[in-house]
Coordinates of C-alpha atoms in Angstrom, one line a residue:
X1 CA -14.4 -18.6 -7.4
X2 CA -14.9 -16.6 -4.5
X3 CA -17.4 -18.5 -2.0
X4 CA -17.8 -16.3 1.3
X5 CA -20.0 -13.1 1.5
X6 CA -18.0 -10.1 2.4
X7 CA -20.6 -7.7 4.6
X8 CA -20.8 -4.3 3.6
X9 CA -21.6 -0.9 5.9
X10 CA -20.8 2.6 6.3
X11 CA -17.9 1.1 7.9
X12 CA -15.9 1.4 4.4
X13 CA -17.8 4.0 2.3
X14 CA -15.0 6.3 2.9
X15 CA -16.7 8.6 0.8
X16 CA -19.1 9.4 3.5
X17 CA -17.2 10.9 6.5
X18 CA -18.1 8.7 8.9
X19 CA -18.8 9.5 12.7
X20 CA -15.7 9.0 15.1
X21 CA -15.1 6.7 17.9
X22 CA -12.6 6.6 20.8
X23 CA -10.0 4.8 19.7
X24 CA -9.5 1.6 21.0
X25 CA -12.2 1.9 23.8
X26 CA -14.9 2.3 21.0
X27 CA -13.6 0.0 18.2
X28 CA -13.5 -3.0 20.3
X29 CA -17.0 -2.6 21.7
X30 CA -18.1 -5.4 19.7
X31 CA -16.2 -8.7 18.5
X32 CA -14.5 -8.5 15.2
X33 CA -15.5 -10.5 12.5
X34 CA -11.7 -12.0 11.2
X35 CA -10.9 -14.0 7.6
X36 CA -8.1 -16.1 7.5
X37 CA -8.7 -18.1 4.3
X38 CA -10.7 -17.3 1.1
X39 CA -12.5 -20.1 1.0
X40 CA -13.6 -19.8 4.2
X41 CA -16.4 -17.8 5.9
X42 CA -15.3 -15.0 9.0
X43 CA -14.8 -16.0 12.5
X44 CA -15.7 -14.3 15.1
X45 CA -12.6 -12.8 17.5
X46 CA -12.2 -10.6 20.3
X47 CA -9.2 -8.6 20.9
X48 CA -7.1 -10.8 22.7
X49 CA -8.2 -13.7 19.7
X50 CA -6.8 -11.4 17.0
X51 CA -3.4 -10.2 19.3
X52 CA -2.8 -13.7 19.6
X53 CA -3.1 -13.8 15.9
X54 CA -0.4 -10.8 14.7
X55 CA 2.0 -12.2 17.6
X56 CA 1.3 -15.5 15.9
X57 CA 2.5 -13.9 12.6
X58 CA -1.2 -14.8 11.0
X59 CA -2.1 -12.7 8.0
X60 CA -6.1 -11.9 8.2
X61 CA -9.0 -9.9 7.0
X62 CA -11.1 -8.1 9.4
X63 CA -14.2 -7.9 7.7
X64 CA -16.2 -6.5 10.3
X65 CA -19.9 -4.9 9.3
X66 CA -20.2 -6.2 5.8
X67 CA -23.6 -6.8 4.5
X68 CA -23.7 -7.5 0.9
X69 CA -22.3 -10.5 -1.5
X70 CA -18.8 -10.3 -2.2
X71 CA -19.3 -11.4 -5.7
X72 CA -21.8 -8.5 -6.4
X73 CA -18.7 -6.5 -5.5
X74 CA -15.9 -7.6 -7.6
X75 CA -18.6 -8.1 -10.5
X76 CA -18.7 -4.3 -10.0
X77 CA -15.0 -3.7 -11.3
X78 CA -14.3 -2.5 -14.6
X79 CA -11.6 -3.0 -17.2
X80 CA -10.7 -0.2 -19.0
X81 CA -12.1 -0.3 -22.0
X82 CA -9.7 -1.0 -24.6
X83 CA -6.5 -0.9 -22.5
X84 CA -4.0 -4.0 -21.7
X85 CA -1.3 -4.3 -19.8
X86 CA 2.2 -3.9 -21.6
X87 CA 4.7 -6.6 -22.0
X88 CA 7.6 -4.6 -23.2
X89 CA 9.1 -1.9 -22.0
X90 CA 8.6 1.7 -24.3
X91 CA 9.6 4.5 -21.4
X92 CA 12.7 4.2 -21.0
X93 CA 14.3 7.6 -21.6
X94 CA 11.5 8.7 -19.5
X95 CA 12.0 6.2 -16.9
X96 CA 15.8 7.3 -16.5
X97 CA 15.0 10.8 -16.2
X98 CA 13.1 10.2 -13.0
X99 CA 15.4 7.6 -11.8
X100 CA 18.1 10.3 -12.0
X101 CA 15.8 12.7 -9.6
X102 CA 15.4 9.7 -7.0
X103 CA 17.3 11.3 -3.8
X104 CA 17.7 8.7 -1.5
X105 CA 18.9 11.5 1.5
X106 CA 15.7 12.8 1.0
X107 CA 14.3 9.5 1.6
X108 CA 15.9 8.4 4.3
X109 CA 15.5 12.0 6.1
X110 CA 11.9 11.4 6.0
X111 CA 12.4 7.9 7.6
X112 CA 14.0 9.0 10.0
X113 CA 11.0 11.5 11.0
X114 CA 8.1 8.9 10.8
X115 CA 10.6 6.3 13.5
X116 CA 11.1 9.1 15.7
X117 CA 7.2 8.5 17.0
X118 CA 6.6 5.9 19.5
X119 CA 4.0 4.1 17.7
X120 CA 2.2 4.4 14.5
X121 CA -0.5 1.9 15.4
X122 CA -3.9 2.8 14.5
X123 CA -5.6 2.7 17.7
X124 CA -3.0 4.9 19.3
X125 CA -2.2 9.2 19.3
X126 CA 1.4 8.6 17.9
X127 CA -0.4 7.1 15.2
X128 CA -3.0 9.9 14.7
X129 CA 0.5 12.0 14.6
X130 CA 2.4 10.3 11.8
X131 CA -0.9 10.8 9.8
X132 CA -0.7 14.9 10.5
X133 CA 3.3 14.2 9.9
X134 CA 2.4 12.3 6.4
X135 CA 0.3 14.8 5.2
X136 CA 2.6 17.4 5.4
X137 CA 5.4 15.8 3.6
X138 CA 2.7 15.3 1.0
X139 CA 1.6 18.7 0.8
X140 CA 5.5 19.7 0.5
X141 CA 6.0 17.7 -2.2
X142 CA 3.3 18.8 -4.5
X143 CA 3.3 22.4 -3.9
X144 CA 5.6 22.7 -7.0
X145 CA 3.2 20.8 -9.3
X146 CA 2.2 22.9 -11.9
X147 CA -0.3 20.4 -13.3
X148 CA -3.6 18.8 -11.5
X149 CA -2.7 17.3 -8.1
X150 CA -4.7 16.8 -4.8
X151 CA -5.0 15.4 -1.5
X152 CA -7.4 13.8 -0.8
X153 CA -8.0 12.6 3.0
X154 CA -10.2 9.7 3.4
X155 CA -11.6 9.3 6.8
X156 CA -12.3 5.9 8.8
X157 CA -14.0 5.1 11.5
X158 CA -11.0 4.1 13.7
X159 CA -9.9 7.9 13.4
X160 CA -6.4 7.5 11.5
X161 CA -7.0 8.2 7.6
X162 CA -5.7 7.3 4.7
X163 CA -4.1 9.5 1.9
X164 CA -4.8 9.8 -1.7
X165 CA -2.1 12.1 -4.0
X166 CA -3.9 11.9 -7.1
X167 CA -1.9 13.3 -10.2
X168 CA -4.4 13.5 -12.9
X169 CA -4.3 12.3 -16.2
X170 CA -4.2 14.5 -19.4
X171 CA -5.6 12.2 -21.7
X172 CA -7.8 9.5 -20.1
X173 CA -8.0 10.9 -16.5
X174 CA -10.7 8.1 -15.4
X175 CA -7.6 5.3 -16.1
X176 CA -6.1 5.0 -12.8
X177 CA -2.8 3.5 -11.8
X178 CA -2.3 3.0 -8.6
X179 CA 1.3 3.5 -6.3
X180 CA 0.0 2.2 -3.0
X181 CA 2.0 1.3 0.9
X182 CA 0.4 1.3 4.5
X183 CA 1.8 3.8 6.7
X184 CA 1.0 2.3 10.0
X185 CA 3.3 0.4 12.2
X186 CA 2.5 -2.2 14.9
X187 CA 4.8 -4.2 17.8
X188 CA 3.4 -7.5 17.9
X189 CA 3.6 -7.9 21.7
X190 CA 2.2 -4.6 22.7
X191 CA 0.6 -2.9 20.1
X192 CA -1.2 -0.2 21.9
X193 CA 1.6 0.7 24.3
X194 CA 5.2 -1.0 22.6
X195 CA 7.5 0.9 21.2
X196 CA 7.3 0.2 16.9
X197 CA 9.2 2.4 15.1
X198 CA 8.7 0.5 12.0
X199 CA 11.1 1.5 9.3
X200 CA 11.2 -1.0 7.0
X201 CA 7.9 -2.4 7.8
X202 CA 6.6 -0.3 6.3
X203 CA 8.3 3.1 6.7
X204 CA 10.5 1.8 3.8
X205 CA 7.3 1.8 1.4
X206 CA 5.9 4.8 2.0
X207 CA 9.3 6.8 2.1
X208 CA 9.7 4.7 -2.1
X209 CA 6.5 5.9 -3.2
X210 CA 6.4 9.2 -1.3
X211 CA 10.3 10.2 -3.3
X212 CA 8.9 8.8 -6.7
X213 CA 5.9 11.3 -6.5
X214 CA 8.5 13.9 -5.6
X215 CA 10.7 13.0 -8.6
X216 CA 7.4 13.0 -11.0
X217 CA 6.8 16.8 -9.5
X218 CA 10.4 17.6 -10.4
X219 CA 10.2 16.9 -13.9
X220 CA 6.6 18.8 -14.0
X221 CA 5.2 15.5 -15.3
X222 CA 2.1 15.2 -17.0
X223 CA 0.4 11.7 -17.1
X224 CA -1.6 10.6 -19.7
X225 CA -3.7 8.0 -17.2
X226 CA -4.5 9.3 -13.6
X227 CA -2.0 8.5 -10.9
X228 CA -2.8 8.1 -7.7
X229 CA -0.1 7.4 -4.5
X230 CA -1.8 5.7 -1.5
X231 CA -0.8 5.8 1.9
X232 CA -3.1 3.6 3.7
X233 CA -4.2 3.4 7.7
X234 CA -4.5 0.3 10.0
X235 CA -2.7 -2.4 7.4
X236 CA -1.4 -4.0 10.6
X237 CA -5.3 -4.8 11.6
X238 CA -6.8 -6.9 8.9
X239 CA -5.9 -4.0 5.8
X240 CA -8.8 -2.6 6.9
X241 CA -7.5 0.9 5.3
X242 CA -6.8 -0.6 1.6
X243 CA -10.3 -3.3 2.1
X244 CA -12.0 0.4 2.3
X245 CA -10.8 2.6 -0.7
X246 CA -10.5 -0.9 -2.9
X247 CA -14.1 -1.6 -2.4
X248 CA -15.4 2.0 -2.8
X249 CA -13.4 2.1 -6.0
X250 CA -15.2 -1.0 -7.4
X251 CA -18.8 0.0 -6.0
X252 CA -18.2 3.4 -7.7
X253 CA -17.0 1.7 -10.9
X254 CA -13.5 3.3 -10.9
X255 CA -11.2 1.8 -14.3
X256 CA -8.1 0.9 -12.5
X257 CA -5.6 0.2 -14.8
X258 CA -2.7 -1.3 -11.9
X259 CA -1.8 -1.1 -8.5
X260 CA 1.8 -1.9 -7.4
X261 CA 1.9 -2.5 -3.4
X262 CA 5.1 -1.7 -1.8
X263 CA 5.7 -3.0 1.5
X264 CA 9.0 -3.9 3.3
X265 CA 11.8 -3.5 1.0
X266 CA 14.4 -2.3 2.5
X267 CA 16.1 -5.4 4.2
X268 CA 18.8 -7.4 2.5
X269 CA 20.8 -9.1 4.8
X270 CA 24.5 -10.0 2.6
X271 CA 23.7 -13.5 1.9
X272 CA 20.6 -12.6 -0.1
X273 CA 21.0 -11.2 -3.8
X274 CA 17.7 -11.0 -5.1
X275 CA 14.3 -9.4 -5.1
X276 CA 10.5 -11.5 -4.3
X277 CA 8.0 -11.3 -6.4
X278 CA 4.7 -12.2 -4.9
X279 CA 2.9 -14.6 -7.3
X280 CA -0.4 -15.2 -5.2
X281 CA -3.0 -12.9 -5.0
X282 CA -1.6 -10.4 -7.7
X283 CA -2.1 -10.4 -11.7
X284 CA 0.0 -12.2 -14.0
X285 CA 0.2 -9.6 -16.6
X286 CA 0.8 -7.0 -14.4
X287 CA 3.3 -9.2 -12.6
X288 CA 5.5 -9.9 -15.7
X289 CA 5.7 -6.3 -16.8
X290 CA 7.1 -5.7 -12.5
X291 CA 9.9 -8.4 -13.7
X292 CA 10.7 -6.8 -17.1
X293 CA 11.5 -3.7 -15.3
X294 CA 13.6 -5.1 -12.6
X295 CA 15.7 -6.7 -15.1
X296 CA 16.2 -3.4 -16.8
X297 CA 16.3 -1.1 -14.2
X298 CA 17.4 -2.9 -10.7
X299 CA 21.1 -4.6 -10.3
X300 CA 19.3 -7.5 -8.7
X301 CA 17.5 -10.4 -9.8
X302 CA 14.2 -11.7 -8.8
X303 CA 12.5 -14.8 -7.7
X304 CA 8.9 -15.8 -7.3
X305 CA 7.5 -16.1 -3.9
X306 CA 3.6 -16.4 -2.5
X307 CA 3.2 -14.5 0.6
X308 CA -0.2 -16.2 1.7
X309 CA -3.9 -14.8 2.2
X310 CA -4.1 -11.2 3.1
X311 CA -0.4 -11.0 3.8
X312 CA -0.4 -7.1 2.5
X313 CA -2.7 -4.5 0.7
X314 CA -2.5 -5.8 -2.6
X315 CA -4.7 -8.5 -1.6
X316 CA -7.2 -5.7 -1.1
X317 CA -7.3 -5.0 -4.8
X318 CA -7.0 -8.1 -6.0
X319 CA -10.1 -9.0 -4.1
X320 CA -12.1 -6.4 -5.6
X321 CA -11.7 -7.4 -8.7
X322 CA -8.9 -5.0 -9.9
X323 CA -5.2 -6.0 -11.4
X324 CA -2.6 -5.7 -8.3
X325 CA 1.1 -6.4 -8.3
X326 CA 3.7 -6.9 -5.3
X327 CA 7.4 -6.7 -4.8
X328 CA 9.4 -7.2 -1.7
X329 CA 12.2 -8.0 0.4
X330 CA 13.6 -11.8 0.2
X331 CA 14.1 -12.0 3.8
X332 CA 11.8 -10.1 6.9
X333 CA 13.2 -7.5 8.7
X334 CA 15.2 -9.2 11.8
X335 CA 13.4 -6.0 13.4
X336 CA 9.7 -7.0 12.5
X337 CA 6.5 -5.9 14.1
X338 CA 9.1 -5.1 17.1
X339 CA 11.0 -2.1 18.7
X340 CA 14.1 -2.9 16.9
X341 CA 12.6 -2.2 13.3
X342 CA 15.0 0.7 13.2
X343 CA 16.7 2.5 10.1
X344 CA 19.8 1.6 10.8
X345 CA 18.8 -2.0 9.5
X346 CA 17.9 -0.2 6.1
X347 CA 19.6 -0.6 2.8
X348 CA 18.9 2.6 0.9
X349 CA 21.0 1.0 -2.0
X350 CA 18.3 -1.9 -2.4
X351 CA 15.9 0.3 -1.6
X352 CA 16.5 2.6 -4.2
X353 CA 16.4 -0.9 -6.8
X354 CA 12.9 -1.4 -6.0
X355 CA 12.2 2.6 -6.7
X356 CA 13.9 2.7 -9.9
X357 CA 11.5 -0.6 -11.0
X358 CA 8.6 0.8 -9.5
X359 CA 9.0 4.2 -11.6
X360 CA 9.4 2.1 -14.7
X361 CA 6.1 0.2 -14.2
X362 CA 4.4 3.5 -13.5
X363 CA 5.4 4.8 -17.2
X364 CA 4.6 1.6 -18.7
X365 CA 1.3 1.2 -17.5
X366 CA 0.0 5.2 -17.8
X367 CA 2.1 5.4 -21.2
X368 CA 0.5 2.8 -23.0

């Protein structure tokens, strides 16, 4: 049982365009109110409290502005009516069509763009720039789509946005399964002025989820359930891009079906062999059907791992009430939340494992 209040504003009814602020100047004008258990209420931080925190390493919400029962929140999310998570695998000559279109060139070319910035912080105008930069991939990728697609930009306060590619369903269109990563990068000493080229965390996710949507657009896919690819803002700062479009989605009743989270998973060092599976904060069902497709469509193995409270977006949907799901790396970047998170450190062959899983679970779950 939830047994804090989560405070709800404008702040994250990204469906209203909100008015800007200056960057950093305006979005620390107050103190920030900061989360660090479940069970426990917020706590009140200013900036150099919550810098202290990410160079501490210490996963948080920032749950600034919130005004209404958490509770009534998640008691807002609906389950599909009728639908259930699979737990067997039924798309696999679909699944290995699009597996054959991954390209992982094309992935890492990409990659190689978004680290070319300084920054892609939130608070900063390198990180305002990999959001122009990420939309335009995006836009690229669809263009050939000769079903229903659209962008859709959702706007925050804090001035960088969030992304929505929303392929929609042919069948039952209000089902939506979500492909999710944060596109924001951070350097946990100097986060408004260090350098933080962050490939793998988490240029790696957003380059896995951006190529699967461009293999679904090369085989002129048409779901039966909606899917939607997220590329969330300001992960780094409390997931305050995810918190918003996970809360929306439940205050507007939205029927998500799954989200799948992929952040960081791109490192493997030799010594390690296997993949983590997060096992806190995520659903079991959804979880086990994330195994079954590793086993069938990855060379490596996987192992059960909890990643802590409000360790990644995820967390965002699982607190709303909604079924969430999380693979990763076994081992952090030796590069993480500093300059030397480069993509030379990046295994596009293990990458490519988690993409070919990912791609599975997204035909199990719409297909069903």
């Amino acid at each position: 049982m939830i047994l804090f209040k989560f405070l709800y504003i404008n702040l994250f009814l990204s469906a209203i365009t909100p008015a800007k602020v200056d960057l950093a100047s305006g979005f620390f004008k107050t103190n920030r109110l900061i989360q660090l258990k479940q069970e426990e209420p917020g706590i009140w931080m200013n900036k150099t409290q919550i810098l202290q925190l990410i160079k501490n390493r210490q996963h948080y919400l920032d749950i600034t502005g919130i005004d209404v029962d958490m509770k009534s929140i998640i008691d807002r999310a609906v389950a599909p009516s009728g639908y259930t998570v699979p737990n067997s695998l039924s798309q696999k000559n679909m699944t290995i069509e699009a597996c054959n279109n991954l390209d992982m060139k094309k992935a890492e070319s990409f990659l190689n763009q978004l680290t070319s910035l300084h920054s892609r912080f939130f608070l900063t105008e390198t990180g305002l720039q990999a959001s122009t930069m990420l939309k335009s991939h995006l836009a690229s990728i669809i263009k050939p789509y000769r079903g229903a697609a659209e962008i859709e930009q959702v706007d925050h306060i804090w001035g960088q946005p969030s992304f929505i590619v929303r392929l929609k369903g042919s069948k039952k269109p209000n089902h939506i399964a979500i492909m999710g990563a944060h596109y924001d990068s951070i350097n946990q000493d100097d986060p408004f002025n260090g350098r933080s080229p962050g490939a793998d965390d988490n240029g790696t996710g957003v380059i896995t989820i951006a190529e699967i949507l461009r293999s679904l657009v090369q085989m002129q896919y048409k779901p039966k359930r909606t899917i939607e690819f997220h590329f969330y803002a300001a992960e780094e700062w409390g997931l305050l891009g995810s918190l918003s479009i996970a809360f929306r989605y439940a205050l507007e009743n939205r029927q998500v079906i799954s989200m799948l989270n992929i952040d960081m998973n791109g490192y493997k060092p030799d010594k390690i062999d296997n993949i983590s599976i997060v096992s806190d904060y995520t659903n079991q069902d959804l979880t086990n059907l994330l195994k079954l497709c590793f086993k069938e469509y990855s060379k490596y193995s996987t192992v059960d791992d909890e990643c802590g409270y409000a360790c990644s977006d995820h967390a965002s949907w699982d607190l709303a009430g909604f079924p969430s799901a999380h693979p990763s790396e076994k081992e952090w970047a030796r590069g993480y939340h500093t300059d030397k998170d480069v993509v030379s450190d990046v295994d596009f062959d293990f990458l490519h494992q988690f993409a070919r899983a990912s791609v599975g679970l997204l035909f199990e779950v719409v297909e069903a």
